[in-house]
């Protein structure tokens, strides 16, 4: 691409520039004009092109790299989280609640704040991190909130404890009513309701909680602050509250209120009926994936095959290691999955689905194989979200079709020990299998899945070290990748999975100036201490949008 070098707006000099180009070159300097990269090379050569109007940023050996592309993020849902009782979703994470007792005390304050009949929505606890090592009970929630429906969600978002007032919305008043819904989704133990509701029935009940547009906008802006602080310049937006969220995010991107680039999938957090209806409507209009501009685009049509990884409820071929009675849950049948993949691609849309367990991933891989012949599938870059538990056969078959999985490597940094316990040593070897995927020629991307996982450089840390920093536990090391490979997964591969590698994802002339400056040289810093590295500056379109104090 021809560029005008008569003036350089910003000159980054004396750095360790991780270009992520085809050769993984490391440069010294980068020049930016308007919103594009116009120079990549040596500091001495760039200094010849600057003038008194050029802003010069001396990196002093620190890393300059492409902005991170988080390929599975929920900006509205993540932003709903807050520590105060008036938050849309009250944070129950271990930083705020270290016991069931503290959860109940916090929710009681919310009851006192709310009017009778108003929903109390909360999320973020993990039983293994609580003193009591258990969920809150139905009886405990009923005691603190006899007149308010209460939702008390696990951090993974796929299971939730509800009180009796909330269960009434499902027409569930006693254990006999659980049979109205799929098996195991409303928990009954010893002939009594426990308040635990799983997956698709949980999502259905969640739809009764009303989050208005003002709440959604405030949430998106809150998430944007988190993203910019952590060096994320693009997201793949994987679901929120349906049409109101699609409209809001497009409008905010158009008006420059949300500057992080948004590739938005058609998907509702409220589950199968809602997502199915919205995807069907989108496809019926004849619209295709990629509609939009550099700031906002419509992504693929997303659906959800199974449950969560940590709850656990993802669909596995073999029983869970800690409890042989558990195989997880399935929201879609095998042939139904294949038929829907074919329908999405016949509409010239990108297909993807939430699939965590190896059985759910098998459904997706088999569905793609049935839908396409020969080389046809390779250009489509269809996806699998999470794609957590695999084996060599599934990887080989995905590679043959150029499937672009997105993996949540940051989860290992705080759930690695838990994963080892519930999945066992054999499956741990192929859990978040980045090494094997890359070796097979695939282009996996890595993502946070926030609010469920950590945002930013933690996904690189998890991919490189596979170390549970909460529990000081070394998870299985077979799938470790290098720092350079992890950076590629967090940048270029993300752009590739949304058909945008020609405009972003690497530092090359003509590409968008979405750049981040780190506090260290990430390539020479001890990789075991990678969690210490911070983002110093974030640029989008060549404009400074975040600077660390």
Short mmCIF file of C-alpha atoms in Angstrom, two decimals, residues 39-431:
data_model
loop_
_atom_site.label_atom_id
_atom_site.label_comp_id
_atom_site.label_asym_id
_atom_site.label_seq_id
_atom_site.Cartn_x
_atom_site.Cartn_y
_atom_site.Cartn_z
CA UNK A 39 6.25 2.98 8.95
CA UNK A 40 7.72 -0.13 10.59
CA UNK A 41 11.47 -0.48 10.94
CA UNK A 42 14.55 1.03 12.60
CA UNK A 43 14.51 4.04 14.91
CA UNK A 44 17.24 5.85 12.94
CA UNK A 45 15.20 5.59 9.74
CA UNK A 46 12.00 6.84 11.34
CA UNK A 47 13.75 9.83 12.92
CA UNK A 48 14.61 11.03 9.42
CA UNK A 49 10.89 11.34 8.65
CA UNK A 50 9.65 13.28 11.67
CA UNK A 51 9.27 17.04 12.11
CA UNK A 52 8.57 19.41 14.99
CA UNK A 53 4.85 18.56 14.88
CA UNK A 54 5.45 14.83 15.36
CA UNK A 55 4.67 13.37 18.77
CA UNK A 56 7.65 11.18 19.70
CA UNK A 57 7.11 8.36 22.20
CA UNK A 58 10.36 6.79 23.41
CA UNK A 59 9.57 3.21 24.42
CA UNK A 60 12.92 2.66 26.21
CA UNK A 61 12.94 -1.00 25.16
CA UNK A 62 9.37 -1.74 26.20
CA UNK A 63 6.99 -3.72 24.00
CA UNK A 64 4.76 -2.13 21.38
CA UNK A 65 2.34 -4.67 19.94
CA UNK A 66 -1.04 -4.87 18.19
CA UNK A 67 -4.07 -4.21 20.36
CA UNK A 68 -5.59 -7.36 21.79
CA UNK A 69 -8.64 -8.81 20.06
CA UNK A 70 -10.86 -10.52 22.64
CA UNK A 71 -12.81 -12.98 20.51
CA UNK A 72 -15.37 -13.88 23.18
CA UNK A 73 -16.52 -11.03 25.40
CA UNK A 74 -19.89 -9.90 26.79
CA UNK A 75 -19.63 -6.08 27.17
CA UNK A 76 -23.11 -5.51 28.54
CA UNK A 77 -23.27 -8.55 30.79
CA UNK A 78 -19.76 -7.88 32.11
CA UNK A 79 -20.63 -4.26 32.84
CA UNK A 80 -23.75 -5.20 34.77
CA UNK A 81 -21.44 -6.41 37.54
CA UNK A 82 -20.97 -4.13 40.53
CA UNK A 83 -20.12 -4.35 44.20
CA UNK A 84 -23.00 -2.17 45.41
CA UNK A 85 -26.52 -3.44 46.13
CA UNK A 86 -28.01 -1.19 43.43
CA UNK A 87 -25.92 -2.88 40.70
CA UNK A 88 -27.76 -4.57 37.83
CA UNK A 89 -25.93 -7.78 38.82
CA UNK A 90 -24.39 -7.80 42.29
CA UNK A 91 -20.84 -9.15 42.31
CA UNK A 92 -20.49 -12.27 44.46
CA UNK A 93 -16.85 -12.92 43.53
CA UNK A 94 -14.31 -14.02 46.11
CA UNK A 95 -12.95 -10.46 46.30
CA UNK A 96 -16.29 -9.46 47.84
CA UNK A 97 -17.75 -12.66 49.33
CA UNK A 98 -15.55 -15.31 50.89
CA UNK A 99 -18.36 -17.35 52.42
CA UNK A 100 -22.03 -18.23 52.00
CA UNK A 101 -22.65 -16.12 55.09
CA UNK A 102 -21.20 -13.04 53.37
CA UNK A 103 -23.25 -13.75 50.23
CA UNK A 104 -26.44 -13.84 52.29
CA UNK A 105 -25.52 -10.67 54.18
CA UNK A 106 -24.91 -8.82 50.91
CA UNK A 107 -28.16 -10.06 49.35
CA UNK A 108 -30.08 -9.09 52.51
CA UNK A 109 -28.83 -5.52 52.04
CA UNK A 110 -30.16 -5.67 48.47
CA UNK A 111 -33.56 -6.85 49.76
CA UNK A 112 -33.67 -3.85 52.08
CA UNK A 113 -32.84 -1.56 49.15
CA UNK A 114 -35.34 -3.05 46.66
CA UNK A 115 -39.10 -2.79 46.65
CA UNK A 116 -41.14 -5.97 47.26
CA UNK A 117 -41.49 -7.96 44.03
CA UNK A 118 -38.36 -6.50 42.38
CA UNK A 119 -35.73 -8.95 41.13
CA UNK A 120 -32.38 -9.22 42.86
CA UNK A 121 -29.78 -10.45 40.36
CA UNK A 122 -26.32 -11.55 41.50
CA UNK A 123 -23.45 -13.58 40.08
CA UNK A 124 -19.84 -14.54 40.59
CA UNK A 125 -19.37 -17.10 43.35
CA UNK A 126 -17.62 -20.46 43.03
CA UNK A 127 -18.35 -22.97 45.84
CA UNK A 128 -14.76 -24.23 45.94
CA UNK A 129 -13.60 -20.70 46.85
CA UNK A 130 -16.13 -20.28 49.69
CA UNK A 131 -15.43 -21.26 53.30
CA UNK A 132 -18.39 -23.65 53.35
CA UNK A 133 -17.51 -25.21 49.94
CA UNK A 134 -21.18 -25.20 48.89
CA UNK A 135 -23.95 -23.20 47.20
CA UNK A 136 -26.38 -21.03 49.16
CA UNK A 137 -29.55 -23.01 49.77
CA UNK A 138 -33.14 -22.41 48.72
CA UNK A 139 -34.12 -22.13 52.37
CA UNK A 140 -31.43 -19.52 53.06
CA UNK A 141 -32.49 -17.40 50.09
CA UNK A 142 -36.17 -17.70 51.08
CA UNK A 143 -35.37 -16.55 54.61
CA UNK A 144 -33.64 -13.33 53.54
CA UNK A 145 -36.01 -12.58 50.61
CA UNK A 146 -39.56 -13.87 51.15
CA UNK A 147 -41.05 -11.17 48.89
CA UNK A 148 -38.39 -10.71 46.20
CA UNK A 149 -37.31 -13.13 43.45
CA UNK A 150 -33.58 -13.80 43.90
CA UNK A 151 -31.09 -15.04 41.31
CA UNK A 152 -27.73 -16.15 42.72
CA UNK A 153 -25.57 -17.19 39.74
CA UNK A 154 -22.36 -19.21 39.64
CA UNK A 155 -19.39 -17.39 38.05
CA UNK A 156 -19.71 -19.50 34.90
CA UNK A 157 -23.25 -18.26 34.28
CA UNK A 158 -24.69 -21.69 33.44
CA UNK A 159 -26.20 -22.58 36.80
CA UNK A 160 -27.92 -20.48 39.41
CA UNK A 161 -29.55 -20.78 42.80
CA UNK A 162 -33.03 -19.28 42.95
CA UNK A 163 -35.45 -18.75 45.80
CA UNK A 164 -39.09 -19.86 45.81
CA UNK A 165 -40.37 -16.47 44.66
CA UNK A 166 -38.18 -16.75 41.54
CA UNK A 167 -39.15 -20.37 40.81
CA UNK A 168 -42.79 -19.28 40.69
CA UNK A 169 -42.01 -17.62 37.34
CA UNK A 170 -41.45 -21.13 35.95
CA UNK A 171 -44.59 -22.47 37.55
CA UNK A 172 -42.44 -24.51 39.92
CA UNK A 173 -43.91 -24.75 43.40
CA UNK A 174 -42.78 -28.22 44.41
CA UNK A 175 -40.54 -31.11 43.28
CA UNK A 176 -43.26 -32.57 41.08
CA UNK A 177 -43.10 -29.45 38.86
CA UNK A 178 -39.47 -30.11 37.91
CA UNK A 179 -40.69 -32.65 35.34
CA UNK A 180 -42.12 -29.81 33.25
CA UNK A 181 -38.55 -29.05 32.17
CA UNK A 182 -35.61 -31.07 30.77
CA UNK A 183 -34.21 -33.73 33.05
CA UNK A 184 -31.70 -32.53 35.66
CA UNK A 185 -32.20 -28.85 34.84
CA UNK A 186 -34.26 -28.20 37.97
CA UNK A 187 -32.47 -29.89 40.83
CA UNK A 188 -34.40 -32.24 43.10
CA UNK A 189 -32.60 -34.09 45.91
CA UNK A 190 -34.31 -36.50 48.31
CA UNK A 191 -37.70 -35.41 47.00
CA UNK A 192 -37.10 -31.68 47.60
CA UNK A 193 -36.28 -28.68 45.42
CA UNK A 194 -32.79 -27.34 46.10
CA UNK A 195 -33.21 -24.06 44.19
CA UNK A 196 -30.46 -25.03 41.73
CA UNK A 197 -31.48 -24.48 38.10
CA UNK A 198 -29.20 -25.42 35.22
CA UNK A 199 -28.51 -24.20 31.72
CA UNK A 200 -31.44 -23.73 29.33
CA UNK A 201 -34.11 -23.62 32.03
CA UNK A 202 -31.92 -21.22 33.99
CA UNK A 203 -31.59 -18.99 30.91
CA UNK A 204 -35.35 -19.05 30.44
CA UNK A 205 -35.85 -17.91 34.03
CA UNK A 206 -33.12 -15.29 33.63
CA UNK A 207 -35.17 -13.70 30.86
CA UNK A 208 -37.66 -12.60 33.51
CA UNK A 209 -35.07 -10.19 34.92
CA UNK A 210 -35.48 -6.84 33.20
CA UNK A 211 -32.39 -4.78 32.36
CA UNK A 212 -33.41 -1.48 30.75
CA UNK A 213 -31.49 0.33 27.99
CA UNK A 214 -29.98 2.89 30.37
CA UNK A 215 -28.56 0.05 32.47
CA UNK A 216 -27.20 -1.63 29.35
CA UNK A 217 -25.50 1.56 28.16
CA UNK A 218 -23.89 2.20 31.53
CA UNK A 219 -22.73 -1.42 31.54
CA UNK A 220 -21.16 -1.19 28.07
CA UNK A 221 -19.25 1.98 29.01
CA UNK A 222 -18.04 0.36 32.22
CA UNK A 223 -16.76 -2.62 30.22
CA UNK A 224 -15.07 -0.29 27.74
CA UNK A 225 -13.00 1.21 30.56
CA UNK A 226 -11.90 -2.29 31.61
CA UNK A 227 -11.06 -3.24 28.03
CA UNK A 228 -8.94 -0.17 27.34
CA UNK A 229 -7.08 -0.52 30.63
CA UNK A 230 -6.19 -4.06 29.60
CA UNK A 231 -5.12 -3.32 26.04
CA UNK A 232 -8.18 -4.71 24.24
CA UNK A 233 -8.96 -2.70 21.10
CA UNK A 234 -11.46 -5.08 19.44
CA UNK A 235 -14.04 -7.50 20.80
CA UNK A 236 -16.23 -10.21 19.40
CA UNK A 237 -19.46 -9.53 21.24
CA UNK A 238 -21.00 -12.88 22.07
CA UNK A 239 -24.41 -12.12 23.49
CA UNK A 240 -26.50 -9.86 25.68
CA UNK A 241 -30.18 -8.95 26.01
CA UNK A 242 -31.29 -9.34 22.40
CA UNK A 243 -32.60 -6.63 20.04
CA UNK A 244 -32.21 -3.78 22.53
CA UNK A 245 -28.51 -4.69 22.90
CA UNK A 246 -27.89 -5.03 19.15
CA UNK A 247 -29.41 -1.58 18.59
CA UNK A 248 -27.57 0.02 21.49
CA UNK A 249 -24.10 -1.28 20.63
CA UNK A 250 -24.40 -0.29 16.97
CA UNK A 251 -25.57 3.19 17.94
CA UNK A 252 -22.79 3.67 20.50
CA UNK A 253 -20.14 2.58 17.99
CA UNK A 254 -21.62 4.86 15.33
CA UNK A 255 -21.61 7.85 17.68
CA UNK A 256 -18.09 7.23 18.96
CA UNK A 257 -19.21 6.53 22.53
CA UNK A 258 -17.93 2.95 22.34
CA UNK A 259 -14.53 3.15 20.63
CA UNK A 260 -13.51 -0.50 21.02
CA UNK A 261 -14.27 -2.21 17.70
CA UNK A 262 -17.26 -4.56 18.00
CA UNK A 263 -17.91 -7.69 15.92
CA UNK A 264 -21.35 -8.59 17.28
CA UNK A 265 -22.84 -12.07 17.10
CA UNK A 266 -26.58 -12.64 16.96
CA UNK A 267 -27.17 -14.34 20.31
CA UNK A 268 -29.19 -13.83 23.47
CA UNK A 269 -28.01 -14.69 26.98
CA UNK A 270 -31.56 -15.90 27.59
CA UNK A 271 -31.02 -19.14 25.73
CA UNK A 272 -32.18 -21.23 22.81
CA UNK A 273 -35.69 -19.92 22.01
CA UNK A 274 -34.53 -16.30 22.03
CA UNK A 275 -31.33 -16.85 20.04
CA UNK A 276 -33.11 -19.11 17.57
CA UNK A 277 -35.83 -16.54 16.88
CA UNK A 278 -33.33 -13.70 16.47
CA UNK A 279 -31.02 -15.66 14.16
CA UNK A 280 -33.98 -16.84 12.08
CA UNK A 281 -35.19 -13.26 11.67
CA UNK A 282 -31.72 -12.00 10.69
CA UNK A 283 -31.28 -14.71 8.07
CA UNK A 284 -34.83 -14.25 6.73
CA UNK A 285 -33.97 -10.66 5.79
CA UNK A 286 -31.21 -11.87 3.50
CA UNK A 287 -28.48 -10.14 5.52
CA UNK A 288 -25.06 -11.76 5.84
CA UNK A 289 -22.22 -11.72 8.37
CA UNK A 290 -19.81 -8.79 8.06
CA UNK A 291 -22.41 -6.07 7.55
CA UNK A 292 -21.03 -2.82 8.97
CA UNK A 293 -17.77 -0.90 9.07
CA UNK A 294 -14.42 -0.91 10.88
CA UNK A 295 -16.07 0.09 14.17
CA UNK A 296 -19.15 -2.16 14.22
CA UNK A 297 -19.96 -5.28 12.24
CA UNK A 298 -22.57 -7.99 12.48
CA UNK A 299 -20.77 -11.24 13.16
CA UNK A 300 -22.04 -14.77 12.90
CA UNK A 301 -25.14 -16.58 14.05
CA UNK A 302 -24.44 -18.17 17.42
CA UNK A 303 -26.22 -20.91 19.34
CA UNK A 304 -25.40 -22.94 22.45
CA UNK A 305 -24.87 -26.71 22.52
CA UNK A 306 -23.95 -27.47 26.13
CA UNK A 307 -23.27 -26.05 29.59
CA UNK A 308 -20.32 -24.53 31.42
CA UNK A 309 -16.81 -25.78 32.18
CA UNK A 310 -16.58 -24.97 35.87
CA UNK A 311 -20.10 -25.57 37.17
CA UNK A 312 -19.72 -28.24 35.68
CA UNK A 313 -22.38 -28.91 33.05
CA UNK A 314 -20.61 -29.17 29.68
CA UNK A 315 -21.46 -32.31 27.68
CA UNK A 316 -18.70 -34.92 27.85
CA UNK A 317 -18.29 -38.31 26.19
CA UNK A 318 -17.17 -39.90 29.45
CA UNK A 319 -18.46 -39.16 32.97
CA UNK A 320 -16.81 -36.47 35.05
CA UNK A 321 -13.82 -37.69 37.04
CA UNK A 322 -15.08 -36.42 40.40
CA UNK A 323 -18.65 -37.68 39.94
CA UNK A 324 -19.36 -40.57 37.57
CA UNK A 325 -23.06 -39.71 37.44
CA UNK A 326 -22.43 -36.43 35.56
CA UNK A 327 -22.15 -36.19 31.76
CA UNK A 328 -23.30 -32.56 31.46
CA UNK A 329 -26.27 -31.21 29.52
CA UNK A 330 -27.14 -30.86 25.84
CA UNK A 331 -29.43 -28.16 24.47
CA UNK A 332 -29.24 -29.36 20.86
CA UNK A 333 -29.41 -32.83 19.37
CA UNK A 334 -26.78 -34.19 16.98
CA UNK A 335 -28.77 -33.99 13.71
CA UNK A 336 -30.45 -30.75 14.79
CA UNK A 337 -27.00 -29.20 15.13
CA UNK A 338 -25.93 -30.35 11.66
CA UNK A 339 -29.14 -29.08 10.07
CA UNK A 340 -28.78 -25.67 11.68
CA UNK A 341 -25.15 -25.28 10.62
CA UNK A 342 -26.22 -26.00 7.03
CA UNK A 343 -29.03 -23.45 7.27
CA UNK A 344 -26.72 -20.73 8.59
CA UNK A 345 -24.13 -21.28 5.89
CA UNK A 346 -26.75 -21.52 3.14
CA UNK A 347 -27.68 -17.98 4.24
CA UNK A 348 -24.01 -17.00 3.73
CA UNK A 349 -23.55 -16.33 7.42
CA UNK A 350 -20.75 -17.43 9.70
CA UNK A 351 -21.80 -20.24 12.03
CA UNK A 352 -20.64 -20.72 15.60
CA UNK A 353 -21.83 -22.30 18.80
CA UNK A 354 -20.91 -22.50 22.42
CA UNK A 355 -19.43 -26.01 22.76
CA UNK A 356 -17.18 -26.83 25.72
CA UNK A 357 -17.31 -30.58 26.30
CA UNK A 358 -15.91 -33.09 23.81
CA UNK A 359 -19.37 -34.47 23.04
CA UNK A 360 -20.71 -31.01 22.19
CA UNK A 361 -17.63 -30.27 20.08
CA UNK A 362 -18.12 -33.59 18.29
CA UNK A 363 -21.67 -32.46 17.41
CA UNK A 364 -20.25 -29.27 15.88
CA UNK A 365 -17.42 -30.95 13.98
CA UNK A 366 -19.71 -33.64 12.62
CA UNK A 367 -22.26 -30.98 11.67
CA UNK A 368 -19.66 -29.04 9.70
CA UNK A 369 -18.54 -32.24 7.95
CA UNK A 370 -22.11 -33.02 6.90
CA UNK A 371 -22.69 -29.49 5.65
CA UNK A 372 -19.66 -29.20 3.37
CA UNK A 373 -17.65 -31.15 0.86
CA UNK A 374 -13.98 -30.91 -0.05
CA UNK A 375 -12.38 -27.48 0.11
CA UNK A 376 -15.69 -25.64 0.41
CA UNK A 377 -15.54 -25.16 4.17
CA UNK A 378 -12.04 -23.70 4.38
CA UNK A 379 -12.95 -20.24 3.11
CA UNK A 380 -15.88 -19.91 5.51
CA UNK A 381 -13.88 -19.72 8.75
CA UNK A 382 -16.70 -21.14 10.82
CA UNK A 383 -16.08 -21.16 14.54
CA UNK A 384 -16.52 -23.05 17.79
CA UNK A 385 -16.75 -20.98 20.96
CA UNK A 386 -14.70 -22.19 23.98
CA UNK A 387 -13.80 -25.53 22.36
CA UNK A 388 -12.34 -26.65 25.67
CA UNK A 389 -12.07 -30.47 25.75
CA UNK A 390 -10.84 -32.12 22.56
CA UNK A 391 -8.63 -34.96 21.32
CA UNK A 392 -6.29 -35.47 18.37
CA UNK A 393 -9.08 -36.76 16.14
CA UNK A 394 -11.29 -33.71 16.70
CA UNK A 395 -8.32 -31.41 16.12
CA UNK A 396 -7.42 -33.15 12.87
CA UNK A 397 -10.98 -32.88 11.61
CA UNK A 398 -11.27 -29.19 12.60
CA UNK A 399 -7.98 -28.40 10.89
CA UNK A 400 -9.18 -30.03 7.66
CA UNK A 401 -12.12 -27.59 7.54
CA UNK A 402 -10.24 -24.49 8.76
CA UNK A 403 -12.48 -24.21 11.81
CA UNK A 404 -11.48 -21.18 13.91
CA UNK A 405 -11.97 -22.03 17.59
CA UNK A 406 -11.74 -19.45 20.36
CA UNK A 407 -10.36 -20.75 23.65
CA UNK A 408 -10.52 -19.24 27.13
CA UNK A 409 -6.93 -19.81 28.24
CA UNK A 410 -7.20 -17.30 31.08
CA UNK A 411 -9.57 -19.65 32.91
CA UNK A 412 -6.60 -21.86 33.80
CA UNK A 413 -5.05 -19.01 35.81
CA UNK A 414 -7.76 -19.34 38.46
CA UNK A 415 -9.55 -22.65 37.79
CA UNK A 416 -6.71 -24.96 36.75
CA UNK A 417 -6.79 -27.08 39.90
CA UNK A 418 -10.58 -27.33 39.72
CA UNK A 419 -10.38 -28.47 36.09
CA UNK A 420 -7.82 -31.14 37.00
CA UNK A 421 -10.14 -32.49 39.69
CA UNK A 422 -13.32 -32.65 37.63
CA UNK A 423 -11.86 -33.73 34.26
CA UNK A 424 -8.92 -35.89 35.34
CA UNK A 425 -5.38 -36.27 33.92
CA UNK A 426 -6.26 -37.71 30.49
CA UNK A 427 -8.67 -34.92 29.51
CA UNK A 428 -6.41 -32.28 31.08
CA UNK A 429 -3.81 -33.10 28.40
CA UNK A 430 -6.23 -31.82 25.74
CA UNK A 431 -8.02 -29.11 27.71
#
